[in-house]
PDB file of C-alpha atoms in Angstrom:
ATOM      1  CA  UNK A   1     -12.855  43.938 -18.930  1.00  0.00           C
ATOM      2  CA  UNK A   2     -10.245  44.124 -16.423  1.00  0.00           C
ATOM      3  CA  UNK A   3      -7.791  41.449 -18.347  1.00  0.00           C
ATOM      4  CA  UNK A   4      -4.671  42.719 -20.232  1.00  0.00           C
ATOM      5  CA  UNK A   5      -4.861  42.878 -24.204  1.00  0.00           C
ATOM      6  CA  UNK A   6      -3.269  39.301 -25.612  1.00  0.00           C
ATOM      7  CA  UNK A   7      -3.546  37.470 -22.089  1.00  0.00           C
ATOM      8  CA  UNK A   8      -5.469  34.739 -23.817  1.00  0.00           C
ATOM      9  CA  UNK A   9      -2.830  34.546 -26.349  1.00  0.00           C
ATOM     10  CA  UNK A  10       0.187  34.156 -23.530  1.00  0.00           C
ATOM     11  CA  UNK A  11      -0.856  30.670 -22.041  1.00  0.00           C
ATOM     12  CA  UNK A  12       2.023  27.675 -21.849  1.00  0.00           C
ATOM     13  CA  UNK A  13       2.760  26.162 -24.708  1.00  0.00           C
ATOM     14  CA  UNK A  14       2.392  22.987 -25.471  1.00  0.00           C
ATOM     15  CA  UNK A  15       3.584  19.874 -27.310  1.00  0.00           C
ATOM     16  CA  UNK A  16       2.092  16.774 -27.941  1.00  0.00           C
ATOM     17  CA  UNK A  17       4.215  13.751 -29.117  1.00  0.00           C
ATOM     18  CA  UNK A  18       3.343  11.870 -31.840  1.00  0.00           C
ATOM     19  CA  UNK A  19       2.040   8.164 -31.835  1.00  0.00           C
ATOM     20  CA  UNK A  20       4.857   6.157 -31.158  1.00  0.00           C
ATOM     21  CA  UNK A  21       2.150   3.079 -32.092  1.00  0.00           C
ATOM     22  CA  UNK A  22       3.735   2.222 -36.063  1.00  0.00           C
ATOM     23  CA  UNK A  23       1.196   1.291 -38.645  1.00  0.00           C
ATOM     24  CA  UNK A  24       1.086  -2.076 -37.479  1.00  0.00           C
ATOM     25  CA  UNK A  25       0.377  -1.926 -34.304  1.00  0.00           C
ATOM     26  CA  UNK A  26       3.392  -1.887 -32.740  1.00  0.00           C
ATOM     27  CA  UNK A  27       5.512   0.429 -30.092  1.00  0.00           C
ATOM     28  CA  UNK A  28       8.673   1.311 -28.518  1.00  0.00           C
ATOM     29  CA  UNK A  29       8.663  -0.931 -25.130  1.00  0.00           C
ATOM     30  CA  UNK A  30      12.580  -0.369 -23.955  1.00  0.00           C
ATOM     31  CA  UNK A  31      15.345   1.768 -24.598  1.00  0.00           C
ATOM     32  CA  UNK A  32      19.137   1.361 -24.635  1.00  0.00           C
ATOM     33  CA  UNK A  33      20.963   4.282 -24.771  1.00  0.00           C
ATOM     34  CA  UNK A  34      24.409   4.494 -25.028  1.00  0.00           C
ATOM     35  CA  UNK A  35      26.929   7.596 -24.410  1.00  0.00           C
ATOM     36  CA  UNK A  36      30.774   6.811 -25.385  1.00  0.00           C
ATOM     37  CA  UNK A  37      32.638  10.072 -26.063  1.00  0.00           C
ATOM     38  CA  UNK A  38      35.753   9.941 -27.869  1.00  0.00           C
ATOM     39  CA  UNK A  39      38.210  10.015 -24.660  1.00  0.00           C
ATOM     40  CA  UNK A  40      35.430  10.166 -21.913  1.00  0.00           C
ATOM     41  CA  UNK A  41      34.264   7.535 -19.909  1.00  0.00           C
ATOM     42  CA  UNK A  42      31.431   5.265 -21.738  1.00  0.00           C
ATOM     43  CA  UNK A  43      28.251   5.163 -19.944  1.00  0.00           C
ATOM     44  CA  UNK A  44      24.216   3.481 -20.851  1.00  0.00           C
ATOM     45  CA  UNK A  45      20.790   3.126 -19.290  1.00  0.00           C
ATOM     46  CA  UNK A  46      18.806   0.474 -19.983  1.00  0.00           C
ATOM     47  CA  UNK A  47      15.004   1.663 -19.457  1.00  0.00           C
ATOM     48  CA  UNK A  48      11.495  -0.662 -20.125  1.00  0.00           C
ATOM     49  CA  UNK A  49       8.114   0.207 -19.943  1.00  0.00           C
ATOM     50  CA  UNK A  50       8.231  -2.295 -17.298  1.00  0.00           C
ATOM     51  CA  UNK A  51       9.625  -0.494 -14.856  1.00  0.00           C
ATOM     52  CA  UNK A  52      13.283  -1.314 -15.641  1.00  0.00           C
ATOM     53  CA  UNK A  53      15.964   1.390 -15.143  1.00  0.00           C
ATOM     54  CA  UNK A  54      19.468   0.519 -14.959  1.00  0.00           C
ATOM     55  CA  UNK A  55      22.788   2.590 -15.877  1.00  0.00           C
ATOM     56  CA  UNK A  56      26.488   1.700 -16.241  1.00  0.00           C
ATOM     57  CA  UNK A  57      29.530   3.431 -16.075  1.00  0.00           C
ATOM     58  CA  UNK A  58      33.297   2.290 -17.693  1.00  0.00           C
ATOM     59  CA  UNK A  59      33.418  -0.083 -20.735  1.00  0.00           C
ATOM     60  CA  UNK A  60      33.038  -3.468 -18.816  1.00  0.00           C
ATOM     61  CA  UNK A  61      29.994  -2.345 -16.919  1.00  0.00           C
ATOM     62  CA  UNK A  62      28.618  -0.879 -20.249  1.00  0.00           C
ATOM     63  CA  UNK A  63      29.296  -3.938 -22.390  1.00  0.00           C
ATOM     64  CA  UNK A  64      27.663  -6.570 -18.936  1.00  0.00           C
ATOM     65  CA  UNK A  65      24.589  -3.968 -19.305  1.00  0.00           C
ATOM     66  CA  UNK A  66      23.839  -4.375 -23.314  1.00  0.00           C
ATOM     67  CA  UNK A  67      24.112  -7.606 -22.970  1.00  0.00           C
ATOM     68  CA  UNK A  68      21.609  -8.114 -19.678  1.00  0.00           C
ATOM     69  CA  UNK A  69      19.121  -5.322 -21.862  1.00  0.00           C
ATOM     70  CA  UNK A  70      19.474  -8.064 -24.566  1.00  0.00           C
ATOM     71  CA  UNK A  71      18.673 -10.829 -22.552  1.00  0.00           C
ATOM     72  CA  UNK A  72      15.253  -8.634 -20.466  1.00  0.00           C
ATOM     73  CA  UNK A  73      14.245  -8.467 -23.931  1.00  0.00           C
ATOM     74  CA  UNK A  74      13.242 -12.332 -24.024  1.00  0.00           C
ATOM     75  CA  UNK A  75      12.053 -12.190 -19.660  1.00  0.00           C
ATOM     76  CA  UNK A  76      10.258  -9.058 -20.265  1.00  0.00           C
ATOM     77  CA  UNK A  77       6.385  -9.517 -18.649  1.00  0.00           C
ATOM     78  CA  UNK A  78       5.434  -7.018 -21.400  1.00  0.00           C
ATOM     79  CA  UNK A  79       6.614  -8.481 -24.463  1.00  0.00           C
ATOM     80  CA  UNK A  80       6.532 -12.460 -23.072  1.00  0.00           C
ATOM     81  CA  UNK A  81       2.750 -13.746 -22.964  1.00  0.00           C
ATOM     82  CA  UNK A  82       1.770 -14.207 -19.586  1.00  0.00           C
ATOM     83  CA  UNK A  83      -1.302 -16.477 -20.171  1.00  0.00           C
ATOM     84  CA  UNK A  84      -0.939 -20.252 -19.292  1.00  0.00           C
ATOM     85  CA  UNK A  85       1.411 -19.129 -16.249  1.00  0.00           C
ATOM     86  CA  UNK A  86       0.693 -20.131 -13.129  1.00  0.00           C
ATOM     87  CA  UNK A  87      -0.065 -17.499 -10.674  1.00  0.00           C
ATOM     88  CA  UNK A  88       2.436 -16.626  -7.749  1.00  0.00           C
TER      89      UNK A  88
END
């Protein structure tokens, strides 16, 4: 009795994301993303599931870091099969 009219109605609102998992199974592991505004200063983070998280700044910084997120993509524990390795 003592609660306002509506108060159940004013809670937080919320959003759920959809599935990222496609039809087949398979998900988003690592993201590149890459800012270059026309006259700014190019920058990019290079994020995995992994626990990678690594950002550049200028052009030759930006270009060394697409090219390293290309090459995490083969080393990457959670897209390379692990069993068969030997145990550190």
């Amino acid at each position: 009795m003592g609660e306002p009219k509506g108060a159940a109605r004013q809670g937080v609102v919320t959003a759920l994301r959809p599935d990222p998992r496609r039809g087949d199974g398979r998900y988003p592991v690592a993201w590149l993303h890459i800012r270059a505004p026309k006259g700014a200063t190019p920058t990019a983070t290079s994020k995995c599931e992994c626990g990678r998280d690594r950002s550049a700044i200028g052009e030759r910084r930006v270009l060394a870091l697409i090219a390293d997120h290309e090459t995490h993509r083969t080393a990457c524990p959670l897209r390379t099969p692990q069993e068969g390795r030997a145990a550190a």
